[in-house]
């Protein structure tokens, strides 16, 4: 009997050692060190403790989701986060340019407070009475301080015909506003011809269709006899780098647009082949202009292709990528930093305008746009 028992124990030990060895070999093959293997074993041990010892029933998927979410949050990077299947789907719909939601643009300030920075005309948000500048405190009763920015956006969006309740602060008073979601087709570019044949193009974000929309607007203004251009990037939170680069190729002269440097020091450079800008250019930015907006305005500023007017931008000089996983979820992760053509990193500092001017909310006209028109008219007269 003792001999049989010893044999069974020996077989079990061999199986355990073999499993650990195999796991170790796989782990090392993936490039992890001894400490990494130790950390993996700690994770597995904690997982097994919860699964086998915790008094209530557990959900394995929720346990793993929570572990991944906590791991990404420990980076203390507001631009990196775990995307649940719902959030991942919402983000993909946003970059494609259509989604069900309330038709507002949200931005996060340097104090991590979330404000409404833009409202689409005739959108559910506008009809419900939301205003630019409203601070969002909670979504359906859940404080935004408990969510990453992308989570807030995911909770605001949802199926058309359903309601969402935003708790907002306006004039130092809190109020709940109930909004019925609807299908939103996000038009990201608007344009018009101003006096003196000065064209005006506004880009509200950089999605998949934005470059095509920009080209249509640019060509329309060109056919109308445009002599100068105002590019409005105020309250533009960014978007797709590739879209930004395509637009930059129409405005930035031959040479570098932006360079991206990853963790290993690898550098990727995007360049323009444009011989020279076609028109005098002014770019409007403010504190809510971020990411791709800063790449574009930084390239224009460094290459002297135009004049930057407004307020110092947000200062998001990092590049994120979406890394899909195995359950229709993903991790949004900061993988690199970008640099303007002169080698500037504006992460945390932003783009400082060539001409700093505040938007006077008490004025009867757009004071920043007025300054842009003044500069361009002077350039046209000098020419």
Tab-separated table of C-alpha atoms in Angstrom:
chain	number	residue	atom	x	y	z
A	1	UNK	CA	0.000	0.000	0.000
A	2	UNK	CA	2.822	2.384	0.907
A	3	UNK	CA	4.500	1.536	-2.364
A	4	UNK	CA	1.323	2.339	-4.316
A	5	UNK	CA	0.867	5.593	-2.398
A	6	UNK	CA	4.471	6.597	-3.051
A	7	UNK	CA	3.999	5.838	-6.737
A	8	UNK	CA	0.861	7.997	-6.904
A	9	UNK	CA	2.617	10.872	-5.107
A	10	UNK	CA	5.619	10.566	-7.413
A	11	UNK	CA	3.393	10.682	-10.490
A	12	UNK	CA	1.572	13.751	-9.144
A	13	UNK	CA	4.842	15.507	-8.360
A	14	UNK	CA	6.154	14.763	-11.833
A	15	UNK	CA	2.937	16.110	-13.370
A	16	UNK	CA	3.092	19.298	-11.267
A	17	UNK	CA	6.784	19.860	-11.992
A	18	UNK	CA	6.183	19.176	-15.677
A	19	UNK	CA	3.284	21.671	-15.786
A	20	UNK	CA	5.297	24.356	-14.015
A	21	UNK	CA	8.298	23.698	-16.251
A	22	UNK	CA	6.161	23.889	-19.374
A	23	UNK	CA	4.559	27.107	-18.171
A	24	UNK	CA	7.974	28.479	-17.325
A	25	UNK	CA	9.362	27.613	-20.752
A	26	UNK	CA	6.395	29.269	-22.456
A	27	UNK	CA	6.803	32.329	-20.288
A	28	UNK	CA	10.529	32.656	-20.973
A	29	UNK	CA	9.921	32.033	-24.686
A	30	UNK	CA	7.644	35.065	-24.645
A	31	UNK	CA	10.517	37.159	-23.373
A	32	UNK	CA	9.671	37.428	-19.671
A	33	UNK	CA	12.312	37.255	-16.946
A	34	UNK	CA	12.397	35.386	-13.634
A	35	UNK	CA	10.575	38.181	-11.798
A	36	UNK	CA	7.880	38.151	-14.481
A	37	UNK	CA	7.376	34.418	-13.993
A	38	UNK	CA	7.140	34.937	-10.231
A	39	UNK	CA	4.528	37.662	-10.736
A	40	UNK	CA	2.488	35.388	-12.995
A	41	UNK	CA	2.495	32.696	-10.326
A	42	UNK	CA	1.349	35.259	-7.737
A	43	UNK	CA	-1.516	36.232	-10.010
A	44	UNK	CA	-2.552	32.607	-10.585
A	45	UNK	CA	-2.361	31.923	-6.842
A	46	UNK	CA	-4.565	34.911	-5.989
A	47	UNK	CA	-7.026	33.878	-8.691
A	48	UNK	CA	-7.229	30.355	-7.284
A	49	UNK	CA	-7.641	31.654	-3.711
A	50	UNK	CA	-10.633	33.758	-4.762
A	51	UNK	CA	-12.089	31.000	-6.902
A	52	UNK	CA	-11.820	28.299	-4.217
A	53	UNK	CA	-11.988	30.168	-0.893
A	54	UNK	CA	-14.212	33.208	-1.396
A	55	UNK	CA	-17.526	32.646	0.388
A	56	UNK	CA	-19.808	33.764	-2.477
A	57	UNK	CA	-20.027	32.573	-6.079
A	58	UNK	CA	-17.592	34.213	-8.463
A	59	UNK	CA	-17.696	35.074	-12.142
A	60	UNK	CA	-14.427	34.088	-13.810
A	61	UNK	CA	-14.837	36.583	-16.650
A	62	UNK	CA	-15.450	39.458	-14.227
A	63	UNK	CA	-12.429	38.430	-12.174
A	64	UNK	CA	-10.132	38.556	-15.185
A	65	UNK	CA	-11.724	41.761	-16.520
A	66	UNK	CA	-11.165	43.398	-13.145
A	67	UNK	CA	-7.565	42.224	-13.020
A	68	UNK	CA	-6.796	43.604	-16.494
A	69	UNK	CA	-8.596	46.858	-15.714
A	70	UNK	CA	-6.660	47.277	-12.462
A	71	UNK	CA	-3.366	46.487	-14.181
A	72	UNK	CA	-3.897	49.189	-16.816
A	73	UNK	CA	-5.141	51.722	-14.248
A	74	UNK	CA	-1.959	51.179	-12.202
A	75	UNK	CA	-0.073	52.899	-15.066
A	76	UNK	CA	-1.632	56.204	-13.925
A	77	UNK	CA	-2.048	57.159	-17.573
A	78	UNK	CA	-5.450	58.747	-18.312
A	79	UNK	CA	-5.093	57.803	-21.991
A	80	UNK	CA	-4.588	54.055	-21.387
A	81	UNK	CA	-7.478	51.877	-20.277
A	82	UNK	CA	-9.160	48.495	-20.582
A	83	UNK	CA	-12.015	48.423	-23.092
A	84	UNK	CA	-14.868	46.076	-22.300
A	85	UNK	CA	-16.711	44.648	-25.341
A	86	UNK	CA	-19.271	47.479	-25.088
A	87	UNK	CA	-16.600	50.185	-24.836
A	88	UNK	CA	-14.547	48.647	-27.642
A	89	UNK	CA	-17.560	48.571	-29.952
A	90	UNK	CA	-18.443	52.167	-29.041
A	91	UNK	CA	-14.922	53.396	-29.767
A	92	UNK	CA	-14.840	51.660	-33.137
A	93	UNK	CA	-18.197	53.210	-34.056
A	94	UNK	CA	-16.893	56.642	-33.067
A	95	UNK	CA	-13.846	56.423	-35.325
A	96	UNK	CA	-16.073	55.178	-38.164
A	97	UNK	CA	-18.099	58.372	-37.835
A	98	UNK	CA	-21.528	57.066	-36.808
A	99	UNK	CA	-23.011	55.930	-33.501
A	100	UNK	CA	-26.060	56.162	-31.254
A	101	UNK	CA	-25.689	58.831	-28.615
A	102	UNK	CA	-26.583	62.399	-27.668
A	103	UNK	CA	-24.449	64.387	-30.140
A	104	UNK	CA	-21.991	66.190	-27.880
A	105	UNK	CA	-18.209	66.476	-27.784
A	106	UNK	CA	-16.653	65.995	-24.369
A	107	UNK	CA	-13.215	67.068	-23.216
A	108	UNK	CA	-11.106	66.506	-20.112
A	109	UNK	CA	-9.215	69.423	-18.574
A	110	UNK	CA	-5.909	69.281	-16.707
A	111	UNK	CA	-7.777	68.679	-13.440
A	112	UNK	CA	-9.347	65.541	-14.969
A	113	UNK	CA	-12.779	67.201	-14.994
A	114	UNK	CA	-15.034	66.386	-17.958
A	115	UNK	CA	-16.819	69.217	-19.756
A	116	UNK	CA	-19.073	69.500	-22.771
A	117	UNK	CA	-16.993	71.379	-25.340
A	118	UNK	CA	-19.216	71.042	-28.394
A	119	UNK	CA	-22.853	70.281	-29.234
A	120	UNK	CA	-24.140	69.179	-32.631
A	121	UNK	CA	-26.986	71.168	-34.098
A	122	UNK	CA	-30.426	69.533	-33.637
A	123	UNK	CA	-28.830	66.755	-31.581
A	124	UNK	CA	-30.540	65.127	-28.565
A	125	UNK	CA	-28.097	66.969	-26.302
A	126	UNK	CA	-29.002	70.359	-27.748
A	127	UNK	CA	-32.742	69.618	-27.585
A	128	UNK	CA	-32.393	68.600	-23.917
A	129	UNK	CA	-30.773	71.930	-23.059
A	130	UNK	CA	-27.116	70.981	-22.617
A	131	UNK	CA	-24.670	73.865	-23.017
A	132	UNK	CA	-20.996	74.164	-23.852
A	133	UNK	CA	-19.022	74.457	-20.640
A	134	UNK	CA	-21.332	72.179	-18.618
A	135	UNK	CA	-19.283	69.944	-16.323
A	136	UNK	CA	-20.425	66.312	-16.285
A	137	UNK	CA	-20.463	64.989	-12.721
A	138	UNK	CA	-22.227	61.649	-13.206
A	139	UNK	CA	-23.832	59.419	-15.834
A	140	UNK	CA	-26.950	57.520	-14.721
A	141	UNK	CA	-25.953	58.241	-11.127
A	142	UNK	CA	-22.399	56.888	-11.446
A	143	UNK	CA	-19.791	59.599	-10.658
A	144	UNK	CA	-17.386	60.180	-13.539
A	145	UNK	CA	-14.526	60.083	-11.023
A	146	UNK	CA	-15.068	56.321	-10.896
A	147	UNK	CA	-14.586	55.938	-14.668
A	148	UNK	CA	-11.904	56.515	-17.261
A	149	UNK	CA	-12.749	59.076	-19.950
A	150	UNK	CA	-13.541	56.370	-22.516
A	151	UNK	CA	-15.840	54.689	-19.995
A	152	UNK	CA	-17.780	57.935	-19.553
A	153	UNK	CA	-18.155	58.205	-23.332
A	154	UNK	CA	-19.300	54.570	-23.529
A	155	UNK	CA	-21.922	55.108	-20.827
A	156	UNK	CA	-23.247	58.251	-22.508
A	157	UNK	CA	-23.706	56.390	-25.775
A	158	UNK	CA	-26.168	53.555	-26.129
A	159	UNK	CA	-29.072	52.203	-28.133
A	160	UNK	CA	-31.197	54.752	-29.964
A	161	UNK	CA	-34.456	55.450	-28.138
A	162	UNK	CA	-33.061	54.788	-24.668
A	163	UNK	CA	-32.519	57.445	-22.013
A	164	UNK	CA	-29.365	58.573	-20.244
A	165	UNK	CA	-29.311	60.910	-17.242
A	166	UNK	CA	-26.411	63.347	-16.979
A	167	UNK	CA	-25.723	65.126	-13.723
A	168	UNK	CA	-24.111	68.396	-14.698
A	169	UNK	CA	-22.758	71.459	-12.927
A	170	UNK	CA	-23.630	74.839	-14.391
A	171	UNK	CA	-23.228	78.185	-12.618
A	172	UNK	CA	-22.123	76.351	-9.447
A	173	UNK	CA	-25.415	74.419	-9.293
A	174	UNK	CA	-26.031	70.720	-9.989
A	175	UNK	CA	-28.918	69.408	-12.058
A	176	UNK	CA	-30.010	66.145	-13.674
A	177	UNK	CA	-30.865	66.226	-17.372
A	178	UNK	CA	-32.550	63.248	-19.042
A	179	UNK	CA	-31.675	62.806	-22.716
A	180	UNK	CA	-33.088	60.321	-25.222
A	181	UNK	CA	-30.336	58.879	-27.408
A	182	UNK	CA	-30.623	58.853	-31.187
A	183	UNK	CA	-28.580	57.686	-34.171
A	184	UNK	CA	-25.841	60.219	-34.843
A	185	UNK	CA	-24.030	60.631	-38.133
A	186	UNK	CA	-21.002	62.630	-37.182
A	187	UNK	CA	-20.074	65.186	-39.813
A	188	UNK	CA	-16.599	66.207	-38.758
A	189	UNK	CA	-15.918	69.080	-41.185
A	190	UNK	CA	-17.834	72.293	-41.790
A	191	UNK	CA	-16.898	75.125	-44.139
A	192	UNK	CA	-18.000	78.472	-45.533
A	193	UNK	CA	-16.624	81.450	-47.429
A	194	UNK	CA	-16.100	84.634	-45.408
A	195	UNK	CA	-15.524	88.208	-46.562
A	196	UNK	CA	-12.532	89.006	-48.754
A	197	UNK	CA	-12.598	85.463	-50.160
A	198	UNK	CA	-11.217	84.024	-46.935
A	199	UNK	CA	-12.221	80.395	-46.550
A	200	UNK	CA	-13.159	78.896	-43.212
A	201	UNK	CA	-12.908	75.178	-42.384
A	202	UNK	CA	-13.755	73.705	-38.989
A	203	UNK	CA	-12.675	70.172	-38.041
A	204	UNK	CA	-14.402	68.830	-34.914
A	205	UNK	CA	-12.534	65.498	-34.778
A	206	UNK	CA	-10.375	63.209	-36.913
A	207	UNK	CA	-12.364	60.116	-37.917
A	208	UNK	CA	-12.119	57.801	-40.933
A	209	UNK	CA	-14.129	60.130	-43.195
A	210	UNK	CA	-12.565	63.420	-42.074
A	211	UNK	CA	-9.822	63.597	-44.715
A	212	UNK	CA	-12.369	63.120	-47.516
A	213	UNK	CA	-14.677	65.713	-45.940
A	214	UNK	CA	-11.753	68.143	-45.634
A	215	UNK	CA	-10.730	67.673	-49.268
A	216	UNK	CA	-14.312	68.305	-50.412
A	217	UNK	CA	-14.511	71.471	-48.316
A	218	UNK	CA	-11.072	72.667	-49.441
A	219	UNK	CA	-11.834	72.100	-53.127
A	220	UNK	CA	-15.246	73.768	-52.828
A	221	UNK	CA	-13.674	76.884	-51.301
A	222	UNK	CA	-10.919	76.798	-53.915
A	223	UNK	CA	-13.508	76.706	-56.711
A	224	UNK	CA	-15.240	79.713	-55.103
A	225	UNK	CA	-12.028	81.723	-55.395
A	226	UNK	CA	-10.506	81.311	-51.969
A	227	UNK	CA	-7.492	83.565	-51.324
A	228	UNK	CA	-6.707	82.631	-47.691
A	229	UNK	CA	-7.838	80.034	-45.146
A	230	UNK	CA	-8.837	79.859	-41.487
A	231	UNK	CA	-8.591	76.343	-40.029
A	232	UNK	CA	-10.577	76.034	-36.794
A	233	UNK	CA	-9.346	73.242	-34.493
A	234	UNK	CA	-10.855	74.622	-31.292
A	235	UNK	CA	-12.451	71.981	-29.053
A	236	UNK	CA	-11.137	69.219	-31.338
A	237	UNK	CA	-10.130	66.305	-29.064
A	238	UNK	CA	-8.135	64.508	-31.789
A	239	UNK	CA	-8.713	61.114	-33.354
A	240	UNK	CA	-6.934	59.084	-36.010
A	241	UNK	CA	-3.287	59.923	-36.674
A	242	UNK	CA	-3.469	58.720	-40.284
A	243	UNK	CA	-6.364	61.092	-40.994
A	244	UNK	CA	-4.457	63.982	-39.438
A	245	UNK	CA	-1.424	63.235	-41.605
A	246	UNK	CA	-3.524	63.110	-44.799
A	247	UNK	CA	-4.899	66.578	-44.056
A	248	UNK	CA	-1.441	67.885	-43.114
A	249	UNK	CA	-0.189	66.907	-46.571
A	250	UNK	CA	-2.492	69.592	-48.025
A	251	UNK	CA	-1.178	72.324	-45.702
A	252	UNK	CA	2.377	71.544	-44.564
A	253	UNK	CA	5.279	72.135	-46.995
A	254	UNK	CA	7.675	69.395	-48.077
A	255	UNK	CA	9.371	67.740	-45.139
A	256	UNK	CA	8.478	66.187	-41.811
A	257	UNK	CA	4.953	66.411	-40.389
A	258	UNK	CA	5.410	64.394	-37.209
A	259	UNK	CA	7.720	61.728	-35.819
A	260	UNK	CA	6.771	58.987	-33.392
A	261	UNK	CA	9.220	57.339	-30.996
A	262	UNK	CA	8.318	54.126	-29.160
A	263	UNK	CA	9.634	52.486	-25.979
A	264	UNK	CA	12.596	50.912	-27.777
A	265	UNK	CA	13.587	54.216	-29.383
A	266	UNK	CA	12.332	53.210	-32.828
A	267	UNK	CA	11.343	56.282	-34.832
A	268	UNK	CA	8.627	56.495	-37.468
A	269	UNK	CA	8.346	59.676	-39.506
A	270	UNK	CA	5.420	60.993	-41.546
A	271	UNK	CA	6.259	63.537	-44.240
A	272	UNK	CA	4.661	65.864	-46.743
A	273	UNK	CA	5.620	66.251	-50.407
A	274	UNK	CA	3.764	69.538	-50.879
A	275	UNK	CA	6.009	72.027	-52.699
A	276	UNK	CA	4.494	75.012	-50.902
A	277	UNK	CA	1.216	75.942	-49.169
A	278	UNK	CA	-1.346	77.337	-51.606
A	279	UNK	CA	-2.840	79.986	-49.329
A	280	UNK	CA	-2.025	82.181	-46.326
A	281	UNK	CA	-3.236	80.218	-43.307
A	282	UNK	CA	-4.327	80.856	-39.734
A	283	UNK	CA	-5.105	78.027	-37.310
A	284	UNK	CA	-7.378	78.533	-34.289
A	285	UNK	CA	-6.758	76.407	-31.177
A	286	UNK	CA	-7.801	76.461	-27.528
A	287	UNK	CA	-7.297	74.481	-24.324
A	288	UNK	CA	-9.526	71.678	-25.625
A	289	UNK	CA	-7.532	71.163	-28.830
A	290	UNK	CA	-5.707	67.885	-28.255
A	291	UNK	CA	-3.753	65.043	-29.800
A	292	UNK	CA	-4.147	65.038	-33.606
A	293	UNK	CA	-5.185	68.715	-33.454
A	294	UNK	CA	-1.854	69.470	-31.808
A	295	UNK	CA	0.073	67.372	-34.322
A	296	UNK	CA	-1.443	69.359	-37.181
A	297	UNK	CA	-1.092	72.795	-35.576
A	298	UNK	CA	2.441	71.961	-34.361
A	299	UNK	CA	3.545	70.979	-37.865
A	300	UNK	CA	2.041	74.155	-39.327
A	301	UNK	CA	3.729	76.279	-36.658
A	302	UNK	CA	7.173	74.669	-36.958
A	303	UNK	CA	7.236	74.888	-40.755
A	304	UNK	CA	5.942	78.493	-40.775
A	305	UNK	CA	3.065	77.361	-42.981
A	306	UNK	CA	0.617	79.459	-40.986
A	307	UNK	CA	-0.057	81.487	-37.856
A	308	UNK	CA	-1.469	79.866	-34.710
A	309	UNK	CA	-4.000	81.972	-32.799
A	310	UNK	CA	-5.956	81.321	-29.600
A	311	UNK	CA	-5.031	79.643	-26.323
A	312	UNK	CA	-2.416	77.050	-25.378
A	313	UNK	CA	-3.668	73.587	-26.349
A	314	UNK	CA	-4.298	70.603	-24.090
A	315	UNK	CA	-0.861	68.968	-24.289
A	316	UNK	CA	-1.512	65.359	-25.266
A	317	UNK	CA	1.719	64.360	-26.950
A	318	UNK	CA	1.332	60.604	-26.778
A	319	UNK	CA	0.126	57.977	-29.229
A	320	UNK	CA	-2.389	55.284	-28.321
A	321	UNK	CA	-3.168	52.062	-30.092
A	322	UNK	CA	-6.056	49.633	-29.689
A	323	UNK	CA	-4.886	46.081	-28.957
A	324	UNK	CA	-7.764	43.595	-29.426
A	325	UNK	CA	-7.910	40.562	-27.135
A	326	UNK	CA	-9.910	37.339	-27.156
A	327	UNK	CA	-13.402	38.205	-25.859
A	328	UNK	CA	-14.329	41.136	-28.148
A	329	UNK	CA	-12.495	43.353	-25.664
A	330	UNK	CA	-9.275	45.314	-26.022
A	331	UNK	CA	-6.640	47.407	-24.284
A	332	UNK	CA	-6.107	51.013	-25.299
A	333	UNK	CA	-2.452	51.636	-24.545
A	334	UNK	CA	-0.028	54.520	-24.886
A	335	UNK	CA	2.771	53.105	-27.022
A	336	UNK	CA	4.798	56.124	-28.107
A	337	UNK	CA	5.313	59.863	-27.957
A	338	UNK	CA	5.157	62.166	-30.930
A	339	UNK	CA	7.398	65.077	-31.828
A	340	UNK	CA	6.786	68.087	-34.037
A	341	UNK	CA	9.091	68.756	-37.014
A	342	UNK	CA	11.436	70.832	-34.823
A	343	UNK	CA	11.748	67.954	-32.338
A	344	UNK	CA	9.363	69.347	-29.709
A	345	UNK	CA	7.474	67.080	-27.372
A	346	UNK	CA	4.359	68.953	-26.271
A	347	UNK	CA	3.170	66.271	-23.839
A	348	UNK	CA	1.904	68.106	-20.771
A	349	UNK	CA	2.720	71.539	-22.188
A	350	UNK	CA	0.694	71.931	-25.381
A	351	UNK	CA	1.105	74.195	-28.394
A	352	UNK	CA	1.626	77.837	-27.457
A	353	UNK	CA	-0.065	80.095	-30.040
A	354	UNK	CA	1.920	82.626	-32.032
A	355	UNK	CA	-0.737	85.131	-30.979
A	356	UNK	CA	-2.398	84.511	-27.618
A	357	UNK	CA	-5.943	85.847	-27.474
A	358	UNK	CA	-8.882	84.788	-25.313
A	359	UNK	CA	-12.384	84.276	-26.604
A	360	UNK	CA	-14.440	87.161	-25.212
A	361	UNK	CA	-17.763	85.562	-24.356
A	362	UNK	CA	-19.339	88.986	-23.828
A	363	UNK	CA	-18.432	90.174	-27.312
A	364	UNK	CA	-20.977	90.155	-30.120
A	365	UNK	CA	-18.529	88.344	-32.427
A	366	UNK	CA	-15.890	85.627	-32.239
A	367	UNK	CA	-12.844	87.590	-31.062
A	368	UNK	CA	-10.374	84.828	-31.978
A	369	UNK	CA	-11.810	84.467	-35.466
A	370	UNK	CA	-11.824	88.267	-35.818
A	371	UNK	CA	-8.093	88.310	-35.066
A	372	UNK	CA	-7.487	85.561	-37.631
A	373	UNK	CA	-9.328	87.554	-40.296
A	374	UNK	CA	-7.363	90.694	-39.387
A	375	UNK	CA	-4.055	88.844	-39.838
A	376	UNK	CA	-5.068	87.309	-43.163
A	377	UNK	CA	-6.452	90.547	-44.572
A	378	UNK	CA	-3.144	92.254	-43.756
A	379	UNK	CA	-1.231	89.467	-45.496
A	380	UNK	CA	-3.440	89.695	-48.573
A	381	UNK	CA	-3.037	93.473	-48.712
A	382	UNK	CA	0.752	93.161	-48.392
A	383	UNK	CA	0.813	90.647	-51.214
